[in-house]
């Protein structure tokens, strides 16, 4: 990636982060690593939370986006509540997820991104989530065979009457869609 | 506000509670009934825009939450939810709207396109907070007819109830369920992983990680000698209860333990019949545990 492109990516990212409540505190990161130590999934990340800010400062944010890191954030907010500089780091992770999706910079096998995308589609269509529809979509787009691994659980849920097969669409779906269209027209995702 | 109004709320069940986690919805309504809390379901509510949605579209997620808040505003009551994910994102929407006038204007414009309006300020509550902090010890103890004597309970809070805002409980060491267990006559066990992440959606998308995170939680509760774990979130509940066989294989030891919603445990102590708490829905031997230790004791 050319230097100018990297700079553009960093500045787009920072513009969004600065808009967050307390977002400007990202400049005050002291690289203490409390975030990485608190993160339940950092051991599986190619770059831990502390390294993400180091990468931003080094101008190599796209390396982070192309790694497995950002979609491993489960949004548990441990880093945010423990950060001595009060950086809302979970929100920073959300920004990175959206930035990667927007510029198509995430690894193609990111199952968490596939799930999130499928979730938005189900919700946009019905106004609510529909678990069975969501899981069908997800497994069709990832690994159908893994769905069979869930059959035992599915059987148990069906026996207990816990699975609903048909999605429920809200009554006000027309208005709901107009709202979604209106916020999109505003230029933001 | 009169004493009567104190117990009236608009109720936001959330998608999970209408599907695989309907036992949470049923037991919530049963327990509310016993405590004289009036919950009227929010009319035609939609998805709150939680975690997975917000990861793709931020402002759209806020609009989704705001639509629910707009409908709730017309009722003039506080909005109660039982899901940690819904609780967080509805609160986050309120907070971000109030701190960012430009965002607020954009959201209001979008709502108006669908014929709605939200002025802001509908207070969003977790049902656990209402029980522990509004009603409190005396009212809860007053409903207990079958104290949970000798029952050791591990309270699992999950992530998004006390973090990030920490307004209703300590973000690191929450106490609401610990206190509640004592009021019900049971014994809360010290539980170091009480607010550690269960893995959320990753139980499906990255099982090798989800199994480890949820497995550690089950193991920690077992090591403390707990008879069961209680949860306050539908996603935590399903992660902890549905994959115990896989977890046992992966951890190389038996980590099996009954998992139930805190509302089911309350209901049992209140002597509410098992059917109204949907104990049969459970994937772990909750019915057996409560029959032996509570209903037949």
Tab-separated table of C-alpha atoms in Angstrom:
chain	number	residue	atom	x	y	z
A	1	UNK	CA	0.000	0.000	0.000
A	2	UNK	CA	1.400	3.382	-0.998
A	3	UNK	CA	2.236	5.882	1.733
A	4	UNK	CA	-0.510	8.297	0.732
A	5	UNK	CA	-3.094	5.514	0.869
A	6	UNK	CA	-1.864	4.451	4.294
A	7	UNK	CA	-2.084	8.047	5.492
A	8	UNK	CA	-5.620	8.329	4.127
A	9	UNK	CA	-6.665	5.170	5.929
A	10	UNK	CA	-5.187	6.401	9.234
A	11	UNK	CA	-6.814	9.799	8.923
A	12	UNK	CA	-10.227	8.334	8.065
A	13	UNK	CA	-9.918	6.039	11.070
A	14	UNK	CA	-8.835	8.815	13.444
A	15	UNK	CA	-11.595	11.132	12.236
A	16	UNK	CA	-14.155	8.529	13.307
A	17	UNK	CA	-12.399	7.733	16.571
A	18	UNK	CA	-12.175	11.418	17.511
A	19	UNK	CA	-15.957	11.681	17.107
A	20	UNK	CA	-16.498	9.066	19.820
A	21	UNK	CA	-17.094	10.190	23.396
A	22	UNK	CA	-13.551	10.355	24.861
A	23	UNK	CA	-12.224	9.326	21.449
A	24	UNK	CA	-9.407	11.883	21.519
A	25	UNK	CA	-7.827	9.994	24.400
A	26	UNK	CA	-6.396	7.575	21.831
A	27	UNK	CA	-3.554	10.092	21.471
A	28	UNK	CA	-2.728	9.571	25.151
A	29	UNK	CA	-1.993	5.838	24.922
A	30	UNK	CA	1.121	5.081	27.003
A	31	UNK	CA	1.544	1.569	25.564
A	32	UNK	CA	1.190	-0.015	28.995
A	33	UNK	CA	-0.513	-3.137	27.622
A	34	UNK	CA	-3.337	-3.256	30.181
A	35	UNK	CA	-5.752	-3.687	27.259
A	36	UNK	CA	-3.908	-6.690	25.845
A	37	UNK	CA	-3.579	-8.296	29.267
A	38	UNK	CA	-7.309	-7.810	29.932
A	39	UNK	CA	-8.495	-9.024	26.541
A	40	UNK	CA	-9.966	-12.555	26.682
A	41	UNK	CA	-9.030	-13.249	23.055
A	42	UNK	CA	-5.729	-11.374	22.605
A	43	UNK	CA	-3.750	-14.622	22.806
A	44	UNK	CA	-5.352	-15.652	19.507
A	45	UNK	CA	-4.829	-12.257	17.826
A	46	UNK	CA	-1.980	-11.591	15.402
A	47	UNK	CA	-1.794	-8.090	16.851
A	48	UNK	CA	-3.052	-7.440	20.390
A	49	UNK	CA	-4.879	-4.221	21.332
A	50	UNK	CA	-1.699	-2.426	22.456
A	51	UNK	CA	-0.003	-3.313	19.177
A	52	UNK	CA	-2.915	-1.879	17.214
A	53	UNK	CA	-2.189	1.604	18.544
A	54	UNK	CA	1.527	1.051	17.932
A	55	UNK	CA	0.683	0.070	14.324
A	56	UNK	CA	-1.474	3.161	13.923
A	57	UNK	CA	1.390	5.364	15.088
A	58	UNK	CA	3.807	3.555	12.764
A	59	UNK	CA	1.423	4.143	9.837
A	60	UNK	CA	0.789	0.462	9.154
A	61	UNK	CA	-2.857	0.192	10.140
A	62	UNK	CA	-3.680	-1.877	7.061
A	63	UNK	CA	-1.533	-4.711	8.439
A	64	UNK	CA	-3.892	-4.875	11.396
A	65	UNK	CA	-6.970	-4.804	9.187
A	66	UNK	CA	-5.625	-7.634	7.043
A	67	UNK	CA	-4.844	-9.772	10.089
A	68	UNK	CA	-7.261	-11.904	12.121
A	69	UNK	CA	-7.238	-9.363	14.963
A	70	UNK	CA	-10.205	-7.034	14.901
A	71	UNK	CA	-12.960	-9.602	14.400
A	72	UNK	CA	-11.739	-11.535	17.420
A	73	UNK	CA	-12.986	-8.723	19.637
A	74	UNK	CA	-16.106	-10.031	21.389
A	75	UNK	CA	-17.030	-6.553	22.637
A	76	UNK	CA	-16.640	-7.362	26.350
A	77	UNK	CA	-15.367	-3.855	27.243
A	78	UNK	CA	-12.675	-5.098	29.674
A	79	UNK	CA	-10.008	-3.044	27.914
A	80	UNK	CA	-12.216	0.060	27.970
A	81	UNK	CA	-12.913	-0.010	31.704
A	82	UNK	CA	-9.291	-0.748	32.653
A	83	UNK	CA	-7.440	1.639	30.326
A	84	UNK	CA	-5.573	4.216	32.456
A	85	UNK	CA	-5.823	6.725	29.598
A	86	UNK	CA	-9.610	6.105	29.372
A	87	UNK	CA	-9.468	5.115	25.707
A	88	UNK	CA	-12.818	3.586	24.685
A	89	UNK	CA	-10.910	0.762	23.028
A	90	UNK	CA	-13.908	-1.489	22.332
A	91	UNK	CA	-15.368	1.332	20.252
A	92	UNK	CA	-11.999	1.638	18.519
A	93	UNK	CA	-12.304	-2.056	17.603
A	94	UNK	CA	-15.788	-1.412	16.207
A	95	UNK	CA	-14.347	1.375	14.046
A	96	UNK	CA	-11.675	-1.001	12.747
A	97	UNK	CA	-14.273	-3.631	11.898
A	98	UNK	CA	-16.309	-1.124	9.905
A	99	UNK	CA	-13.219	0.351	8.231
A	100	UNK	CA	-12.113	-3.114	7.117
A	101	UNK	CA	-15.568	-3.933	5.774
A	102	UNK	CA	-15.806	-0.603	3.939
A	103	UNK	CA	-12.416	-0.984	2.228
A	104	UNK	CA	-12.646	-4.751	1.927
A	105	UNK	CA	-9.447	-5.194	3.894
A	106	UNK	CA	-10.378	-8.132	6.125
A	107	UNK	CA	-9.265	-11.733	5.487
A	108	UNK	CA	-11.841	-13.554	3.337
A	109	UNK	CA	-12.153	-16.383	5.860
A	110	UNK	CA	-13.257	-14.118	8.726
A	111	UNK	CA	-16.225	-16.108	9.990
A	112	UNK	CA	-17.187	-13.417	12.521
A	113	UNK	CA	-17.558	-10.871	9.710
A	114	UNK	CA	-19.685	-13.296	7.675
A	115	UNK	CA	-21.927	-13.802	10.698
A	116	UNK	CA	-22.232	-10.082	11.399
A	117	UNK	CA	-23.111	-9.374	7.761
A	118	UNK	CA	-25.728	-12.143	7.726
A	119	UNK	CA	-27.167	-10.782	10.978
A	120	UNK	CA	-27.654	-7.306	9.499
A	121	UNK	CA	-29.388	-8.812	6.451
A	122	UNK	CA	-31.872	-10.777	8.548
A	123	UNK	CA	-32.607	-7.771	10.751
A	124	UNK	CA	-32.939	-5.372	7.807
A	125	UNK	CA	-35.435	-7.721	6.179
A	126	UNK	CA	-37.598	-8.563	9.185
A	127	UNK	CA	-36.870	-5.880	11.760
A	128	UNK	CA	-35.794	-8.612	14.169
A	129	UNK	CA	-33.311	-11.444	14.256
A	130	UNK	CA	-34.498	-14.929	13.315
A	131	UNK	CA	-32.059	-17.510	14.673
A	132	UNK	CA	-32.801	-20.351	12.252
A	133	UNK	CA	-32.622	-18.124	9.165
A	134	UNK	CA	-29.420	-16.519	10.445
A	135	UNK	CA	-27.660	-19.837	11.020
A	136	UNK	CA	-28.714	-21.179	7.613
A	137	UNK	CA	-27.283	-18.100	5.927
A	138	UNK	CA	-24.107	-18.308	7.969
A	139	UNK	CA	-23.378	-21.979	7.297
A	140	UNK	CA	-24.209	-21.712	3.595
A	141	UNK	CA	-21.584	-18.989	3.287
A	142	UNK	CA	-18.903	-20.642	5.401
A	143	UNK	CA	-18.821	-24.396	5.800
A	144	UNK	CA	-22.087	-26.249	5.315
A	145	UNK	CA	-20.607	-29.406	6.815
A	146	UNK	CA	-20.130	-27.647	10.131
A	147	UNK	CA	-23.889	-27.290	10.297
A	148	UNK	CA	-24.119	-31.063	10.671
A	149	UNK	CA	-21.919	-30.814	13.744
A	150	UNK	CA	-24.733	-28.781	15.314
A	151	UNK	CA	-27.432	-31.362	14.566
A	152	UNK	CA	-27.305	-32.904	18.014
A	153	UNK	CA	-27.952	-29.520	19.606
A	154	UNK	CA	-30.633	-28.684	17.047
A	155	UNK	CA	-32.412	-31.939	17.854
A	156	UNK	CA	-32.347	-31.134	21.584
A	157	UNK	CA	-33.713	-27.647	20.965
A	158	UNK	CA	-36.489	-28.967	18.726
A	159	UNK	CA	-37.513	-31.586	21.326
A	160	UNK	CA	-37.913	-28.768	23.831
A	161	UNK	CA	-39.826	-26.578	21.392
A	162	UNK	CA	-37.116	-23.936	21.546
A	163	UNK	CA	-36.521	-23.485	17.823
A	164	UNK	CA	-38.676	-21.187	15.765
A	165	UNK	CA	-38.446	-21.898	12.068
A	166	UNK	CA	-40.302	-18.945	10.608
A	167	UNK	CA	-39.021	-15.395	10.993
A	168	UNK	CA	-41.302	-12.839	12.618
A	169	UNK	CA	-41.565	-9.612	10.650
A	170	UNK	CA	-42.485	-6.490	12.612
A	171	UNK	CA	-45.736	-4.711	11.686
A	172	UNK	CA	-44.006	-1.404	11.088
A	173	UNK	CA	-41.444	-2.848	8.663
A	174	UNK	CA	-42.228	-0.206	6.014
A	175	UNK	CA	-41.416	2.660	8.362
A	176	UNK	CA	-38.413	0.748	9.686
A	177	UNK	CA	-36.986	0.438	6.171
A	178	UNK	CA	-37.551	4.136	5.518
A	179	UNK	CA	-35.524	4.936	8.639
A	180	UNK	CA	-32.680	2.682	7.538
A	181	UNK	CA	-32.731	4.219	4.056
A	182	UNK	CA	-32.736	7.735	5.526
A	183	UNK	CA	-29.639	7.199	7.668
A	184	UNK	CA	-27.845	5.592	4.721
A	185	UNK	CA	-28.678	8.541	2.499
A	186	UNK	CA	-26.971	10.696	5.069
A	187	UNK	CA	-23.681	9.301	3.827
A	188	UNK	CA	-22.778	7.066	6.734
A	189	UNK	CA	-23.134	3.371	7.231
B	1	UNK	CA	-43.840	9.057	41.305
B	2	UNK	CA	-46.241	6.981	43.389
B	3	UNK	CA	-45.378	3.586	44.849
B	4	UNK	CA	-47.581	1.962	42.230
B	5	UNK	CA	-45.763	3.648	39.337
B	6	UNK	CA	-42.477	2.488	40.782
B	7	UNK	CA	-43.461	-1.011	39.765
B	8	UNK	CA	-44.751	-0.283	36.262
B	9	UNK	CA	-42.432	-0.702	33.311
B	10	UNK	CA	-42.434	-1.060	29.567
B	11	UNK	CA	-40.800	-4.396	28.750
B	12	UNK	CA	-38.368	-4.983	25.888
B	13	UNK	CA	-37.881	-8.763	25.549
B	14	UNK	CA	-35.385	-8.739	22.654
B	15	UNK	CA	-35.042	-11.259	19.822
B	16	UNK	CA	-33.134	-13.995	21.713
B	17	UNK	CA	-35.726	-14.192	24.423
B	18	UNK	CA	-38.490	-14.764	21.874
B	19	UNK	CA	-36.628	-17.704	20.330
B	20	UNK	CA	-34.341	-20.252	21.964
B	21	UNK	CA	-34.392	-18.433	25.293
B	22	UNK	CA	-38.143	-18.198	25.838
B	23	UNK	CA	-37.690	-19.689	29.329
B	24	UNK	CA	-36.042	-16.408	30.313
B	25	UNK	CA	-39.090	-14.473	29.106
B	26	UNK	CA	-41.522	-16.814	30.875
B	27	UNK	CA	-39.637	-16.878	34.174
B	28	UNK	CA	-39.218	-13.095	34.069
B	29	UNK	CA	-42.958	-12.594	33.693
B	30	UNK	CA	-43.685	-15.116	36.457
B	31	UNK	CA	-41.254	-13.535	38.900
B	32	UNK	CA	-42.488	-10.033	38.052
B	33	UNK	CA	-46.045	-11.188	38.759
B	34	UNK	CA	-45.062	-12.516	42.189
B	35	UNK	CA	-43.320	-9.254	43.062
B	36	UNK	CA	-46.179	-7.094	41.825
B	37	UNK	CA	-44.120	-5.637	38.995
B	38	UNK	CA	-46.197	-4.752	35.958
B	39	UNK	CA	-44.428	-5.349	32.641
B	40	UNK	CA	-46.208	-4.327	29.464
B	41	UNK	CA	-44.455	-5.422	26.301
B	42	UNK	CA	-43.193	-2.670	24.014
B	43	UNK	CA	-45.453	-2.469	20.978
B	44	UNK	CA	-43.955	-3.812	17.739
B	45	UNK	CA	-40.368	-3.596	18.974
B	46	UNK	CA	-37.455	-4.313	16.641
B	47	UNK	CA	-33.877	-5.595	16.990
B	48	UNK	CA	-31.829	-3.310	19.255
B	49	UNK	CA	-28.899	-3.215	16.825
B	50	UNK	CA	-26.576	-5.077	19.194
B	51	UNK	CA	-22.957	-6.149	18.784
B	52	UNK	CA	-23.044	-7.928	15.405
B	53	UNK	CA	-25.149	-5.220	13.768
B	54	UNK	CA	-23.091	-2.386	15.192
B	55	UNK	CA	-19.924	-4.024	13.879
B	56	UNK	CA	-21.173	-3.369	10.331
B	57	UNK	CA	-23.329	-0.240	10.646
B	58	UNK	CA	-22.918	2.083	13.611
B	59	UNK	CA	-25.440	4.855	12.976
B	60	UNK	CA	-27.962	2.423	11.624
B	61	UNK	CA	-27.627	0.462	14.882
B	62	UNK	CA	-28.350	3.660	16.814
B	63	UNK	CA	-31.437	4.240	14.639
B	64	UNK	CA	-32.659	0.723	15.387
B	65	UNK	CA	-32.321	1.332	19.120
B	66	UNK	CA	-33.844	4.788	18.816
B	67	UNK	CA	-36.959	3.377	17.124
B	68	UNK	CA	-37.576	1.247	20.229
B	69	UNK	CA	-36.885	4.212	22.492
B	70	UNK	CA	-39.282	6.363	20.471
B	71	UNK	CA	-42.095	3.859	20.953
B	72	UNK	CA	-41.231	3.565	24.660
B	73	UNK	CA	-41.267	7.346	25.085
B	74	UNK	CA	-44.968	7.409	24.272
B	75	UNK	CA	-45.658	5.077	27.207
B	76	UNK	CA	-43.878	7.404	29.627
B	77	UNK	CA	-42.332	4.578	31.671
B	78	UNK	CA	-38.833	3.211	32.102
B	79	UNK	CA	-37.825	0.509	29.627
B	80	UNK	CA	-36.796	-2.829	31.124
B	81	UNK	CA	-34.832	-5.524	29.340
B	82	UNK	CA	-33.415	-8.883	30.416
B	83	UNK	CA	-30.658	-9.134	27.803
B	84	UNK	CA	-27.203	-7.690	28.464
B	85	UNK	CA	-26.653	-6.951	24.770
B	86	UNK	CA	-29.924	-5.043	24.408
B	87	UNK	CA	-29.327	-3.279	27.708
B	88	UNK	CA	-25.950	-2.000	26.600
B	89	UNK	CA	-26.860	-0.847	23.102
B	90	UNK	CA	-30.080	0.899	24.150
B	91	UNK	CA	-28.133	2.732	26.855
B	92	UNK	CA	-25.267	3.490	24.497
B	93	UNK	CA	-27.686	5.032	22.008
B	94	UNK	CA	-29.094	7.330	24.689
B	95	UNK	CA	-25.622	8.300	25.838
B	96	UNK	CA	-24.133	8.954	22.401
B	97	UNK	CA	-27.214	10.882	21.296
B	98	UNK	CA	-27.080	13.132	24.344
B	99	UNK	CA	-23.345	13.784	23.976
B	100	UNK	CA	-23.318	14.399	20.230
B	101	UNK	CA	-25.939	16.894	18.955
B	102	UNK	CA	-25.069	16.207	15.320
B	103	UNK	CA	-25.613	12.480	15.757
B	104	UNK	CA	-28.838	13.199	17.579
B	105	UNK	CA	-30.073	15.325	14.664
B	106	UNK	CA	-29.212	12.617	12.141
B	107	UNK	CA	-30.992	9.951	14.159
B	108	UNK	CA	-34.055	12.125	14.612
B	109	UNK	CA	-34.167	12.825	10.892
B	110	UNK	CA	-34.060	9.099	10.138
B	111	UNK	CA	-36.826	8.388	12.667
B	112	UNK	CA	-38.941	11.134	11.139
B	113	UNK	CA	-38.618	9.474	7.712
B	114	UNK	CA	-40.474	6.520	9.238
B	115	UNK	CA	-42.994	8.720	11.039
B	116	UNK	CA	-41.484	8.585	14.537
B	117	UNK	CA	-39.928	10.972	16.988
B	118	UNK	CA	-37.651	10.510	20.004
B	119	UNK	CA	-36.861	13.473	22.203
B	120	UNK	CA	-34.454	11.460	24.331
B	121	UNK	CA	-34.159	10.417	27.933
B	122	UNK	CA	-36.116	7.179	28.211
B	123	UNK	CA	-34.362	5.419	31.053
B	124	UNK	CA	-33.231	1.905	30.141
B	125	UNK	CA	-33.000	-0.659	32.941
B	126	UNK	CA	-31.909	-4.264	33.352
B	127	UNK	CA	-34.513	-6.372	35.151
B	128	UNK	CA	-31.832	-7.493	37.622
B	129	UNK	CA	-31.157	-3.858	38.536
B	130	UNK	CA	-34.873	-3.246	39.117
B	131	UNK	CA	-35.129	-6.229	41.447
B	132	UNK	CA	-31.982	-5.581	43.446
B	133	UNK	CA	-31.859	-1.795	43.512
B	134	UNK	CA	-35.523	-0.702	43.268
B	135	UNK	CA	-37.263	-3.461	45.210
B	136	UNK	CA	-34.412	-4.590	47.435
B	137	UNK	CA	-33.885	-7.106	50.177
B	138	UNK	CA	-37.094	-6.782	52.129
B	139	UNK	CA	-39.452	-7.181	49.183
B	140	UNK	CA	-37.509	-10.085	47.718
B	141	UNK	CA	-37.214	-11.921	51.061
B	142	UNK	CA	-40.930	-11.351	51.567
B	143	UNK	CA	-41.682	-13.535	48.520
B	144	UNK	CA	-39.394	-16.440	49.457
B	145	UNK	CA	-41.365	-19.514	50.492
B	146	UNK	CA	-38.719	-22.134	49.687
B	147	UNK	CA	-35.340	-20.781	50.793
B	148	UNK	CA	-32.392	-22.159	48.850
B	149	UNK	CA	-30.796	-23.535	52.008
B	150	UNK	CA	-27.384	-25.020	51.356
B	151	UNK	CA	-27.509	-24.327	47.629
B	152	UNK	CA	-24.185	-23.030	46.329
B	153	UNK	CA	-24.671	-20.740	43.381
B	154	UNK	CA	-22.090	-19.203	41.037
B	155	UNK	CA	-23.391	-15.835	39.756
B	156	UNK	CA	-22.287	-15.270	36.165
B	157	UNK	CA	-22.842	-11.677	35.024
B	158	UNK	CA	-21.133	-11.704	31.634
B	159	UNK	CA	-19.805	-8.592	29.980
B	160	UNK	CA	-22.305	-6.033	28.959
B	161	UNK	CA	-24.328	-5.530	32.134
B	162	UNK	CA	-21.784	-3.599	34.186
B	163	UNK	CA	-19.370	-2.602	31.424
B	164	UNK	CA	-18.484	-0.174	30.074
B	165	UNK	CA	-20.569	2.395	31.948
B	166	UNK	CA	-20.569	0.743	35.390
B	167	UNK	CA	-23.674	2.679	36.362
B	168	UNK	CA	-25.516	-0.115	38.117
B	169	UNK	CA	-22.723	-2.320	39.406
B	170	UNK	CA	-18.965	-2.669	39.720
B	171	UNK	CA	-17.474	-3.321	36.257
B	172	UNK	CA	-14.873	-5.756	37.645
B	173	UNK	CA	-16.648	-7.366	40.565
B	174	UNK	CA	-20.409	-6.973	40.188
B	175	UNK	CA	-22.492	-7.811	43.265
B	176	UNK	CA	-26.179	-7.666	42.339
B	177	UNK	CA	-26.689	-11.412	41.900
B	178	UNK	CA	-24.439	-12.239	44.852
B	179	UNK	CA	-26.766	-10.230	47.076
B	180	UNK	CA	-29.863	-11.670	45.429
B	181	UNK	CA	-28.677	-15.250	46.055
B	182	UNK	CA	-28.298	-14.460	49.762
B	183	UNK	CA	-31.785	-12.943	49.920
B	184	UNK	CA	-33.118	-16.170	48.420
B	185	UNK	CA	-31.441	-18.152	51.188
B	186	UNK	CA	-28.626	-19.558	49.041
B	187	UNK	CA	-24.890	-19.197	49.159
B	188	UNK	CA	-23.026	-17.248	46.443
B	189	UNK	CA	-19.617	-18.824	45.801
B	190	UNK	CA	-16.558	-16.630	45.193
B	191	UNK	CA	-16.362	-16.583	41.410
B	192	UNK	CA	-13.309	-14.988	39.815
B	193	UNK	CA	-14.645	-15.316	36.255
B	194	UNK	CA	-18.085	-13.853	37.082
B	195	UNK	CA	-17.658	-11.004	34.585
B	196	UNK	CA	-15.210	-12.577	32.120
B	197	UNK	CA	-16.400	-12.964	28.526
B	198	UNK	CA	-18.166	-16.231	27.529
B	199	UNK	CA	-17.077	-15.821	23.906
B	200	UNK	CA	-20.384	-14.415	22.668
B	201	UNK	CA	-21.057	-15.253	19.045
B	202	UNK	CA	-17.706	-17.001	18.744
B	203	UNK	CA	-19.142	-20.229	20.080
B	204	UNK	CA	-20.555	-20.556	16.548
B	205	UNK	CA	-18.022	-18.644	14.468
B	206	UNK	CA	-14.747	-19.564	16.200
B	207	UNK	CA	-15.640	-22.574	18.364
B	208	UNK	CA	-12.009	-23.256	19.356
B	209	UNK	CA	-12.018	-19.891	21.157
B	210	UNK	CA	-15.604	-19.936	22.423
B	211	UNK	CA	-15.219	-23.408	23.913
B	212	UNK	CA	-12.120	-22.328	25.832
B	213	UNK	CA	-13.704	-19.149	27.225
B	214	UNK	CA	-16.971	-20.784	28.270
B	215	UNK	CA	-15.061	-23.867	29.470
B	216	UNK	CA	-12.938	-21.778	31.839
B	217	UNK	CA	-16.105	-20.301	33.338
B	218	UNK	CA	-17.719	-23.707	33.929
B	219	UNK	CA	-14.492	-25.084	35.400
B	220	UNK	CA	-14.084	-22.102	37.727
B	221	UNK	CA	-17.618	-22.588	39.078
B	222	UNK	CA	-17.054	-26.325	39.563
B	223	UNK	CA	-13.748	-25.709	41.340
B	224	UNK	CA	-15.595	-23.463	43.785
B	225	UNK	CA	-18.025	-26.263	44.564
B	226	UNK	CA	-21.032	-24.549	42.987
B	227	UNK	CA	-24.214	-26.587	42.440
B	228	UNK	CA	-25.227	-24.399	39.512
B	229	UNK	CA	-24.496	-21.179	37.612
B	230	UNK	CA	-27.057	-18.425	37.147
B	231	UNK	CA	-26.980	-16.039	34.187
B	232	UNK	CA	-28.517	-12.661	33.341
B	233	UNK	CA	-28.126	-12.803	29.545
B	234	UNK	CA	-29.600	-15.127	26.902
B	235	UNK	CA	-26.363	-15.440	24.930
B	236	UNK	CA	-24.324	-16.311	28.033
B	237	UNK	CA	-26.999	-18.831	28.969
B	238	UNK	CA	-26.928	-20.709	25.659
B	239	UNK	CA	-23.123	-20.677	25.478
B	240	UNK	CA	-22.776	-22.121	28.953
B	241	UNK	CA	-25.581	-24.685	28.727
B	242	UNK	CA	-25.515	-25.965	25.140
B	243	UNK	CA	-21.925	-27.035	24.568
B	244	UNK	CA	-20.965	-28.823	27.766
B	245	UNK	CA	-20.156	-32.131	26.000
B	246	UNK	CA	-17.786	-30.380	23.584
B	247	UNK	CA	-16.292	-28.386	26.459
B	248	UNK	CA	-15.701	-31.541	28.526
B	249	UNK	CA	-13.851	-33.146	25.597
B	250	UNK	CA	-11.772	-30.032	24.954
B	251	UNK	CA	-10.922	-29.427	28.625
B	252	UNK	CA	-10.173	-33.103	29.258
B	253	UNK	CA	-12.311	-33.089	32.397
B	254	UNK	CA	-15.912	-33.011	33.499
B	255	UNK	CA	-17.053	-29.397	33.697
B	256	UNK	CA	-20.789	-30.164	33.508
B	257	UNK	CA	-22.975	-28.049	35.749
B	258	UNK	CA	-26.620	-26.932	35.618
B	259	UNK	CA	-27.107	-23.454	34.105
B	260	UNK	CA	-30.227	-21.398	34.730
B	261	UNK	CA	-31.482	-17.843	34.421
B	262	UNK	CA	-31.440	-15.878	37.657
B	263	UNK	CA	-35.198	-15.487	37.234
B	264	UNK	CA	-35.682	-19.272	37.302
B	265	UNK	CA	-33.738	-19.506	40.555
B	266	UNK	CA	-35.816	-16.689	42.041
B	267	UNK	CA	-39.013	-18.357	40.871
B	268	UNK	CA	-38.064	-21.634	42.542
B	269	UNK	CA	-37.363	-19.857	45.845
B	270	UNK	CA	-40.711	-18.083	45.479
B	271	UNK	CA	-42.386	-21.483	45.129
B	272	UNK	CA	-43.606	-20.731	41.587
B	273	UNK	CA	-44.448	-23.980	39.796
B	274	UNK	CA	-41.866	-25.438	37.456
B	275	UNK	CA	-44.032	-25.054	34.368
B	276	UNK	CA	-44.284	-21.273	34.759
B	277	UNK	CA	-40.499	-21.112	34.919
B	278	UNK	CA	-40.126	-23.347	31.824
B	279	UNK	CA	-37.594	-25.541	33.607
B	280	UNK	CA	-38.207	-28.283	31.023
B	281	UNK	CA	-36.588	-26.082	28.384
B	282	UNK	CA	-33.214	-26.487	30.019
B	283	UNK	CA	-30.391	-28.418	28.343
B	284	UNK	CA	-28.767	-29.136	31.708
B	285	UNK	CA	-30.325	-30.952	34.719
B	286	UNK	CA	-31.847	-27.807	36.219
B	287	UNK	CA	-35.194	-29.462	36.888
B	288	UNK	CA	-33.543	-32.334	38.759
B	289	UNK	CA	-31.400	-29.970	40.840
B	290	UNK	CA	-34.251	-27.685	41.856
B	291	UNK	CA	-36.642	-30.577	42.498
B	292	UNK	CA	-34.165	-32.172	44.864
B	293	UNK	CA	-32.745	-29.101	46.576
B	294	UNK	CA	-35.616	-26.640	46.525
B	295	UNK	CA	-39.060	-28.000	45.648
B	296	UNK	CA	-38.797	-31.260	47.673
B	297	UNK	CA	-36.610	-30.025	50.499
